[in-house]
JSON list of C-alpha atoms in Angstrom, two decimals:
[
{"chain": "A", "resi": 118, "resn": "MET", "atom": "CA", "xyz": [40.08, -27.83, -19.26]},
{"chain": "A", "resi": 119, "resn": "LYS", "atom": "CA", "xyz": [37.60, -26.94, -21.56]},
{"chain": "A", "resi": 120, "resn": "LYS", "atom": "CA", "xyz": [35.44, -28.50, -18.56]},
{"chain": "A", "resi": 121, "resn": "ILE", "atom": "CA", "xyz": [35.99, -25.57, -15.60]},
{"chain": "A", "resi": 122, "resn": "LEU", "atom": "CA", "xyz": [35.50, -22.68, -18.95]},
{"chain": "A", "resi": 123, "resn": "SER", "atom": "CA", "xyz": [33.06, -23.79, -19.88]},
{"chain": "A", "resi": 124, "resn": "ILE", "atom": "CA", "xyz": [31.31, -23.90, -15.90]},
{"chain": "A", "resi": 125, "resn": "VAL", "atom": "CA", "xyz": [33.15, -20.08, -15.11]},
{"chain": "A", "resi": 126, "resn": "LEU", "atom": "CA", "xyz": [31.25, -19.30, -18.00]},
{"chain": "A", "resi": 127, "resn": "THR", "atom": "CA", "xyz": [27.65, -20.26, -18.13]},
{"chain": "A", "resi": 128, "resn": "LEU", "atom": "CA", "xyz": [27.73, -19.11, -14.23]},
{"chain": "A", "resi": 129, "resn": "MET", "atom": "CA", "xyz": [28.88, -15.79, -15.46]},
{"chain": "A", "resi": 130, "resn": "MET", "atom": "CA", "xyz": [25.52, -15.73, -18.18]},
{"chain": "A", "resi": 131, "resn": "VAL", "atom": "CA", "xyz": [23.12, -16.62, -15.35]},
{"chain": "A", "resi": 132, "resn": "VAL", "atom": "CA", "xyz": [24.89, -14.26, -13.12]},
{"chain": "A", "resi": 133, "resn": "SER", "atom": "CA", "xyz": [25.03, -10.93, -15.79]},
{"chain": "A", "resi": 134, "resn": "VAL", "atom": "CA", "xyz": [20.94, -11.68, -16.66]},
{"chain": "A", "resi": 135, "resn": "LEU", "atom": "CA", "xyz": [20.04, -11.39, -12.12]},
{"chain": "A", "resi": 136, "resn": "PRO", "atom": "CA", "xyz": [19.17, -7.58, -12.15]},
{"chain": "A", "resi": 137, "resn": "MET", "atom": "CA", "xyz": [21.49, -5.99, -9.73]},
{"chain": "A", "resi": 138, "resn": "GLY", "atom": "CA", "xyz": [19.25, -5.21, -7.10]},
{"chain": "A", "resi": 139, "resn": "THR", "atom": "CA", "xyz": [18.37, -8.45, -5.66]},
{"chain": "A", "resi": 140, "resn": "VAL", "atom": "CA", "xyz": [21.91, -9.63, -5.90]},
{"chain": "A", "resi": 141, "resn": "GLY", "atom": "CA", "xyz": [23.03, -9.51, -1.94]},
{"chain": "A", "resi": 142, "resn": "LEU", "atom": "CA", "xyz": [19.69, -7.94, -0.97]},
{"chain": "A", "resi": 143, "resn": "THR", "atom": "CA", "xyz": [17.86, -11.49, 0.55]},
{"chain": "A", "resi": 144, "resn": "ALA", "atom": "CA", "xyz": [16.74, -11.18, 3.94]},
{"chain": "A", "resi": 145, "resn": "SER", "atom": "CA", "xyz": [17.56, -13.55, 6.82]},
{"chain": "A", "resi": 146, "resn": "ALA", "atom": "CA", "xyz": [16.69, -13.75, 10.28]},
{"chain": "A", "resi": 147, "resn": "ALA", "atom": "CA", "xyz": [18.28, -12.62, 13.47]},
{"chain": "A", "resi": 148, "resn": "THR", "atom": "CA", "xyz": [17.10, -12.88, 16.84]},
{"chain": "A", "resi": 149, "resn": "SER", "atom": "CA", "xyz": [18.45, -9.78, 20.71]},
{"chain": "A", "resi": 150, "resn": "GLY", "atom": "CA", "xyz": [16.24, -10.53, 23.43]},
{"chain": "A", "resi": 151, "resn": "TYR", "atom": "CA", "xyz": [13.14, -11.74, 22.66]},
{"chain": "A", "resi": 152, "resn": "TYR", "atom": "CA", "xyz": [12.70, -9.88, 19.09]},
{"chain": "A", "resi": 153, "resn": "THR", "atom": "CA", "xyz": [12.90, -12.46, 15.60]},
{"chain": "A", "resi": 154, "resn": "TYR", "atom": "CA", "xyz": [13.80, -9.28, 12.87]},
{"chain": "A", "resi": 155, "resn": "THR", "atom": "CA", "xyz": [14.71, -9.00, 9.60]},
{"chain": "A", "resi": 156, "resn": "VAL", "atom": "CA", "xyz": [16.83, -7.15, 8.12]},
{"chain": "A", "resi": 157, "resn": "SER", "atom": "CA", "xyz": [16.07, -5.22, 4.08]},
{"chain": "A", "resi": 158, "resn": "ASP", "atom": "CA", "xyz": [17.43, -1.81, 3.23]},
{"chain": "A", "resi": 159, "resn": "SER", "atom": "CA", "xyz": [19.60, -1.18, 6.68]},
{"chain": "A", "resi": 160, "resn": "GLU", "atom": "CA", "xyz": [15.59, -1.48, 7.92]},
{"chain": "A", "resi": 161, "resn": "ALA", "atom": "CA", "xyz": [14.71, -4.03, 10.50]},
{"chain": "A", "resi": 162, "resn": "THR", "atom": "CA", "xyz": [11.47, -5.36, 10.91]},
{"chain": "A", "resi": 163, "resn": "ILE", "atom": "CA", "xyz": [10.12, -6.88, 13.64]},
{"chain": "A", "resi": 164, "resn": "THR", "atom": "CA", "xyz": [8.87, -10.37, 12.65]},
{"chain": "A", "resi": 165, "resn": "TYR", "atom": "CA", "xyz": [8.48, -12.66, 15.81]},
{"chain": "A", "resi": 166, "resn": "VAL", "atom": "CA", "xyz": [8.41, -12.01, 19.39]},
{"chain": "A", "resi": 167, "resn": "ASP", "atom": "CA", "xyz": [9.11, -14.33, 22.40]},
{"chain": "A", "resi": 168, "resn": "ALA", "atom": "CA", "xyz": [5.59, -15.32, 23.63]},
{"chain": "A", "resi": 169, "resn": "ALA", "atom": "CA", "xyz": [7.65, -15.14, 27.29]},
{"chain": "A", "resi": 170, "resn": "ILE", "atom": "CA", "xyz": [7.41, -11.78, 26.98]},
{"chain": "A", "resi": 171, "resn": "SER", "atom": "CA", "xyz": [5.32, -9.49, 30.00]},
{"chain": "A", "resi": 172, "resn": "GLY", "atom": "CA", "xyz": [4.76, -6.99, 31.60]},
{"chain": "A", "resi": 173, "resn": "LYS", "atom": "CA", "xyz": [4.84, -3.14, 29.74]},
{"chain": "A", "resi": 174, "resn": "VAL", "atom": "CA", "xyz": [6.93, -3.79, 26.91]},
{"chain": "A", "resi": 175, "resn": "THR", "atom": "CA", "xyz": [9.21, -1.13, 25.17]},
{"chain": "A", "resi": 176, "resn": "ILE", "atom": "CA", "xyz": [10.22, -2.17, 21.69]},
{"chain": "A", "resi": 177, "resn": "PRO", "atom": "CA", "xyz": [13.61, -0.86, 21.13]},
{"chain": "A", "resi": 178, "resn": "SER", "atom": "CA", "xyz": [14.35, 1.94, 17.90]},
{"chain": "A", "resi": 179, "resn": "LYS", "atom": "CA", "xyz": [17.36, -0.71, 16.58]},
{"chain": "A", "resi": 180, "resn": "LEU", "atom": "CA", "xyz": [17.62, -3.88, 17.15]},
{"chain": "A", "resi": 181, "resn": "GLY", "atom": "CA", "xyz": [21.78, -5.14, 15.40]},
{"chain": "A", "resi": 182, "resn": "GLY", "atom": "CA", "xyz": [22.53, -1.89, 15.28]},
{"chain": "A", "resi": 183, "resn": "TYR", "atom": "CA", "xyz": [19.60, -1.68, 12.34]},
{"chain": "A", "resi": 184, "resn": "LYS", "atom": "CA", "xyz": [16.50, 0.85, 13.08]},
{"chain": "A", "resi": 185, "resn": "VAL", "atom": "CA", "xyz": [13.69, -1.34, 13.52]},
{"chain": "A", "resi": 186, "resn": "THR", "atom": "CA", "xyz": [10.35, 0.74, 10.71]},
{"chain": "A", "resi": 187, "resn": "SER", "atom": "CA", "xyz": [7.90, -2.12, 10.52]},
{"chain": "A", "resi": 188, "resn": "ILE", "atom": "CA", "xyz": [6.54, -4.51, 13.14]},
{"chain": "A", "resi": 189, "resn": "GLY", "atom": "CA", "xyz": [5.53, -7.62, 10.74]},
{"chain": "A", "resi": 190, "resn": "GLU", "atom": "CA", "xyz": [2.29, -9.80, 10.72]},
{"chain": "A", "resi": 191, "resn": "ALA", "atom": "CA", "xyz": [1.14, -11.34, 13.97]},
{"chain": "A", "resi": 192, "resn": "ALA", "atom": "CA", "xyz": [5.03, -10.77, 15.87]},
{"chain": "A", "resi": 193, "resn": "PHE", "atom": "CA", "xyz": [3.45, -10.19, 18.39]},
{"chain": "A", "resi": 194, "resn": "ALA", "atom": "CA", "xyz": [0.38, -12.44, 18.55]},
{"chain": "A", "resi": 195, "resn": "GLU", "atom": "CA", "xyz": [-1.09, -14.43, 21.56]},
{"chain": "A", "resi": 196, "resn": "CYS", "atom": "CA", "xyz": [2.10, -12.32, 23.64]},
{"chain": "A", "resi": 197, "resn": "TYR", "atom": "CA", "xyz": [-0.70, -13.03, 26.91]},
{"chain": "A", "resi": 198, "resn": "ASP", "atom": "CA", "xyz": [1.41, -12.26, 29.34]},
{"chain": "A", "resi": 199, "resn": "ILE", "atom": "CA", "xyz": [1.64, -8.01, 27.65]},
{"chain": "A", "resi": 200, "resn": "THR", "atom": "CA", "xyz": [0.21, -5.18, 29.49]},
{"chain": "A", "resi": 201, "resn": "GLY", "atom": "CA", "xyz": [1.15, -2.48, 28.14]},
{"chain": "A", "resi": 202, "resn": "VAL", "atom": "CA", "xyz": [3.29, -1.02, 24.78]},
{"chain": "A", "resi": 203, "resn": "THR", "atom": "CA", "xyz": [4.98, 1.58, 23.66]},
{"chain": "A", "resi": 204, "resn": "ILE", "atom": "CA", "xyz": [6.23, 1.99, 19.78]},
{"chain": "A", "resi": 205, "resn": "PRO", "atom": "CA", "xyz": [9.18, 3.96, 19.20]},
{"chain": "A", "resi": 206, "resn": "ASN", "atom": "CA", "xyz": [9.00, 7.38, 16.58]},
{"chain": "A", "resi": 207, "resn": "SER", "atom": "CA", "xyz": [11.47, 4.59, 14.27]},
{"chain": "A", "resi": 208, "resn": "VAL", "atom": "CA", "xyz": [8.30, 2.79, 13.63]},
{"chain": "A", "resi": 209, "resn": "ILE", "atom": "CA", "xyz": [6.34, 3.70, 10.53]},
{"chain": "A", "resi": 210, "resn": "THR", "atom": "CA", "xyz": [3.88, 0.54, 9.81]},
{"chain": "A", "resi": 211, "resn": "ILE", "atom": "CA", "xyz": [2.24, -2.11, 12.25]},
{"chain": "A", "resi": 212, "resn": "GLY", "atom": "CA", "xyz": [1.43, -5.19, 10.86]},
{"chain": "A", "resi": 213, "resn": "LEU", "atom": "CA", "xyz": [-1.53, -7.30, 10.30]},
{"chain": "A", "resi": 214, "resn": "GLY", "atom": "CA", "xyz": [-2.81, -8.70, 13.69]},
{"chain": "A", "resi": 215, "resn": "ALA", "atom": "CA", "xyz": [1.20, -7.97, 14.84]},
{"chain": "A", "resi": 216, "resn": "PHE", "atom": "CA", "xyz": [-0.81, -7.72, 18.32]},
{"chain": "A", "resi": 217, "resn": "ALA", "atom": "CA", "xyz": [-3.96, -9.62, 17.99]},
{"chain": "A", "resi": 218, "resn": "ASP", "atom": "CA", "xyz": [-5.03, -11.62, 20.74]},
{"chain": "A", "resi": 219, "resn": "CYS", "atom": "CA", "xyz": [-2.76, -9.86, 22.95]},
{"chain": "A", "resi": 220, "resn": "THR", "atom": "CA", "xyz": [-5.35, -10.60, 26.06]},
{"chain": "A", "resi": 221, "resn": "SER", "atom": "CA", "xyz": [-3.93, -9.22, 28.91]},
{"chain": "A", "resi": 222, "resn": "LEU", "atom": "CA", "xyz": [-2.54, -5.42, 27.10]},
{"chain": "A", "resi": 223, "resn": "THR", "atom": "CA", "xyz": [-4.43, -2.94, 28.07]},
{"chain": "A", "resi": 224, "resn": "SER", "atom": "CA", "xyz": [-2.30, -0.14, 27.28]},
{"chain": "A", "resi": 225, "resn": "VAL", "atom": "CA", "xyz": [-0.97, 1.08, 24.21]},
{"chain": "A", "resi": 226, "resn": "THR", "atom": "CA", "xyz": [1.49, 4.11, 22.80]},
{"chain": "A", "resi": 227, "resn": "LEU", "atom": "CA", "xyz": [2.03, 5.46, 19.20]},
{"chain": "A", "resi": 228, "resn": "GLY", "atom": "CA", "xyz": [5.14, 6.61, 18.24]},
{"chain": "A", "resi": 229, "resn": "ASN", "atom": "CA", "xyz": [4.70, 10.05, 16.88]},
{"chain": "A", "resi": 230, "resn": "SER", "atom": "CA", "xyz": [5.98, 8.51, 13.09]},
{"chain": "A", "resi": 231, "resn": "VAL", "atom": "CA", "xyz": [3.48, 5.28, 12.61]},
{"chain": "A", "resi": 232, "resn": "GLU", "atom": "CA", "xyz": [2.09, 5.53, 9.11]},
{"chain": "A", "resi": 233, "resn": "ASN", "atom": "CA", "xyz": [0.02, 1.99, 8.81]},
{"chain": "A", "resi": 234, "resn": "ILE", "atom": "CA", "xyz": [-1.99, 0.66, 11.38]},
{"chain": "A", "resi": 235, "resn": "GLY", "atom": "CA", "xyz": [-2.88, -3.18, 10.19]},
{"chain": "A", "resi": 236, "resn": "ASN", "atom": "CA", "xyz": [-5.78, -4.96, 9.76]},
{"chain": "A", "resi": 237, "resn": "GLN", "atom": "CA", "xyz": [-6.42, -6.92, 13.56]},
{"chain": "A", "resi": 238, "resn": "ALA", "atom": "CA", "xyz": [-2.84, -5.08, 14.42]},
{"chain": "A", "resi": 239, "resn": "PHE", "atom": "CA", "xyz": [-4.81, -4.69, 17.78]},
{"chain": "A", "resi": 240, "resn": "ALA", "atom": "CA", "xyz": [-8.24, -7.66, 17.34]},
{"chain": "A", "resi": 241, "resn": "TYR", "atom": "CA", "xyz": [-9.56, -8.21, 21.00]},
{"chain": "A", "resi": 242, "resn": "CYS", "atom": "CA", "xyz": [-6.45, -6.78, 22.67]},
{"chain": "A", "resi": 243, "resn": "PRO", "atom": "CA", "xyz": [-8.57, -5.03, 26.34]},
{"chain": "A", "resi": 244, "resn": "ILE", "atom": "CA", "xyz": [-6.62, -1.45, 25.59]},
{"chain": "A", "resi": 245, "resn": "THR", "atom": "CA", "xyz": [-8.85, 1.05, 27.55]},
{"chain": "A", "resi": 246, "resn": "SER", "atom": "CA", "xyz": [-7.52, 4.34, 24.99]},
{"chain": "A", "resi": 247, "resn": "ILE", "atom": "CA", "xyz": [-5.80, 5.59, 21.72]},
{"chain": "A", "resi": 248, "resn": "THR", "atom": "CA", "xyz": [-4.14, 8.09, 20.47]},
{"chain": "A", "resi": 249, "resn": "ILE", "atom": "CA", "xyz": [-3.54, 7.65, 16.94]},
{"chain": "A", "resi": 250, "resn": "PRO", "atom": "CA", "xyz": [-1.04, 10.74, 15.79]},
{"chain": "A", "resi": 251, "resn": "ASN", "atom": "CA", "xyz": [-1.15, 13.11, 12.88]},
{"chain": "A", "resi": 252, "resn": "SER", "atom": "CA", "xyz": [1.43, 10.62, 10.81]},
{"chain": "A", "resi": 253, "resn": "VAL", "atom": "CA", "xyz": [-1.26, 8.21, 10.10]},
{"chain": "A", "resi": 254, "resn": "THR", "atom": "CA", "xyz": [-2.24, 7.94, 7.44]},
{"chain": "A", "resi": 255, "resn": "THR", "atom": "CA", "xyz": [-4.06, 4.57, 7.23]},
{"chain": "A", "resi": 256, "resn": "ILE", "atom": "CA", "xyz": [-6.04, 1.48, 9.27]},
{"chain": "A", "resi": 257, "resn": "GLY", "atom": "CA", "xyz": [-6.68, -1.12, 8.00]},
{"chain": "A", "resi": 258, "resn": "ALA", "atom": "CA", "xyz": [-9.92, -2.83, 8.28]},
{"chain": "A", "resi": 259, "resn": "TYR", "atom": "CA", "xyz": [-10.80, -4.38, 12.43]},
{"chain": "A", "resi": 260, "resn": "ALA", "atom": "CA", "xyz": [-7.58, -2.83, 13.27]},
{"chain": "A", "resi": 261, "resn": "PHE", "atom": "CA", "xyz": [-9.39, -2.58, 16.79]},
{"chain": "A", "resi": 262, "resn": "TYR", "atom": "CA", "xyz": [-12.40, -4.98, 16.16]},
{"chain": "A", "resi": 263, "resn": "GLY", "atom": "CA", "xyz": [-13.09, -6.74, 19.49]},
{"chain": "A", "resi": 264, "resn": "CYS", "atom": "CA", "xyz": [-11.12, -4.14, 22.01]},
{"chain": "A", "resi": 265, "resn": "THR", "atom": "CA", "xyz": [-14.36, -4.63, 24.72]},
{"chain": "A", "resi": 266, "resn": "GLY", "atom": "CA", "xyz": [-12.13, -2.33, 27.21]},
{"chain": "A", "resi": 267, "resn": "LEU", "atom": "CA", "xyz": [-12.24, 0.74, 24.40]},
{"chain": "A", "resi": 268, "resn": "THR", "atom": "CA", "xyz": [-13.64, 4.11, 26.22]},
{"chain": "A", "resi": 269, "resn": "SER", "atom": "CA", "xyz": [-11.81, 6.58, 24.29]},
{"chain": "A", "resi": 270, "resn": "ILE", "atom": "CA", "xyz": [-9.81, 7.51, 21.40]},
{"chain": "A", "resi": 271, "resn": "ILE", "atom": "CA", "xyz": [-8.36, 10.31, 20.71]},
{"chain": "A", "resi": 272, "resn": "PHE", "atom": "CA", "xyz": [-8.15, 10.90, 16.67]},
{"chain": "A", "resi": 273, "resn": "ASN", "atom": "CA", "xyz": [-4.40, 13.15, 15.43]},
{"chain": "A", "resi": 274, "resn": "ALA", "atom": "CA", "xyz": [-4.63, 11.92, 12.11]},
{"chain": "A", "resi": 275, "resn": "GLU", "atom": "CA", "xyz": [-5.57, 14.73, 10.09]},
{"chain": "A", "resi": 276, "resn": "ASP", "atom": "CA", "xyz": [-4.66, 13.22, 6.36]},
{"chain": "A", "resi": 277, "resn": "CYS", "atom": "CA", "xyz": [-5.54, 10.12, 6.91]},
{"chain": "A", "resi": 278, "resn": "GLU", "atom": "CA", "xyz": [-7.03, 9.37, 3.96]},
{"chain": "A", "resi": 279, "resn": "THR", "atom": "CA", "xyz": [-8.25, 5.54, 4.81]},
{"chain": "A", "resi": 280, "resn": "MET", "atom": "CA", "xyz": [-10.14, 3.43, 7.83]},
{"chain": "A", "resi": 281, "resn": "GLY", "atom": "CA", "xyz": [-11.42, 0.54, 7.38]},
{"chain": "A", "resi": 282, "resn": "SER", "atom": "CA", "xyz": [-14.53, 0.27, 5.64]},
{"chain": "A", "resi": 283, "resn": "TYR", "atom": "CA", "xyz": [-18.50, 0.33, 6.26]},
{"chain": "A", "resi": 284, "resn": "ASP", "atom": "CA", "xyz": [-18.22, -3.95, 5.93]},
{"chain": "A", "resi": 285, "resn": "TYR", "atom": "CA", "xyz": [-15.16, -3.57, 7.81]},
{"chain": "A", "resi": 286, "resn": "PRO", "atom": "CA", "xyz": [-15.19, -1.13, 10.33]},
{"chain": "A", "resi": 287, "resn": "VAL", "atom": "CA", "xyz": [-11.77, -0.07, 12.82]},
{"chain": "A", "resi": 288, "resn": "PHE", "atom": "CA", "xyz": [-13.37, 0.15, 16.20]},
{"chain": "A", "resi": 289, "resn": "LYS", "atom": "CA", "xyz": [-16.39, -2.92, 15.39]},
{"chain": "A", "resi": 290, "resn": "ASN", "atom": "CA", "xyz": [-17.31, -4.83, 18.79]},
{"chain": "A", "resi": 291, "resn": "CYS", "atom": "CA", "xyz": [-15.72, -2.12, 21.13]},
{"chain": "A", "resi": 292, "resn": "THR", "atom": "CA", "xyz": [-18.76, -2.02, 22.62]},
{"chain": "A", "resi": 293, "resn": "LYS", "atom": "CA", "xyz": [-17.32, 0.61, 26.15]},
{"chain": "A", "resi": 294, "resn": "LEU", "atom": "CA", "xyz": [-16.40, 3.21, 23.46]},
{"chain": "A", "resi": 295, "resn": "SER", "atom": "CA", "xyz": [-18.20, 6.61, 24.46]},
{"chain": "A", "resi": 296, "resn": "SER", "atom": "CA", "xyz": [-15.80, 9.11, 23.86]},
{"chain": "A", "resi": 297, "resn": "VAL", "atom": "CA", "xyz": [-14.40, 10.29, 20.56]},
{"chain": "A", "resi": 298, "resn": "THR", "atom": "CA", "xyz": [-12.02, 13.30, 20.25]},
{"chain": "A", "resi": 299, "resn": "ILE", "atom": "CA", "xyz": [-10.99, 14.72, 16.70]},
{"chain": "A", "resi": 300, "resn": "GLY", "atom": "CA", "xyz": [-7.48, 17.23, 16.47]},
{"chain": "A", "resi": 301, "resn": "GLU", "atom": "CA", "xyz": [-4.92, 17.40, 18.87]},
{"chain": "A", "resi": 302, "resn": "ASN", "atom": "CA", "xyz": [-6.19, 16.78, 22.40]},
{"chain": "A", "resi": 303, "resn": "GLY", "atom": "CA", "xyz": [-9.65, 17.94, 21.42]},
{"chain": "A", "resi": 304, "resn": "LYS", "atom": "CA", "xyz": [-8.00, 21.70, 20.35]},
{"chain": "A", "resi": 305, "resn": "ASN", "atom": "CA", "xyz": [-10.05, 21.61, 16.77]}
]
């Protein structure tokens, strides 16, 4: 009896020193169709996409009933057969290398809630044009590095605070880039 009481008291002491915010918040991976995702604070992050995905892809705004707010690091990387992607308005963050080396990806539509585009997010994708929505505040280093098909950019992000750096420019090696329009559809 003393042994059981000792074990129970020890467990109670261990539980009492754990920070309350961490109890029950561990994320576990779930899969829905091509997408593997984790849930934290009732929001989903896409962490992996099956490379068999192809064609024009519309990322779901919810997975497992949870709002998709992030596309994680390298989630779509090397999905060679996607040709277009529409990112829903629920997404706030596009992670490091999220779409890197998607060598058939020519069309990208960013949702109006995207705030952060991570480093190398679209590196080596043959995107032909991109519209950066007003919601974007950060574009990481080399975000569009080597997008040799990129010919035009419409840049609507009035409050963009960070855009790569001198040493790591956002649009480095975009050899066909010939048109950059600043402001809502070129009106400003």
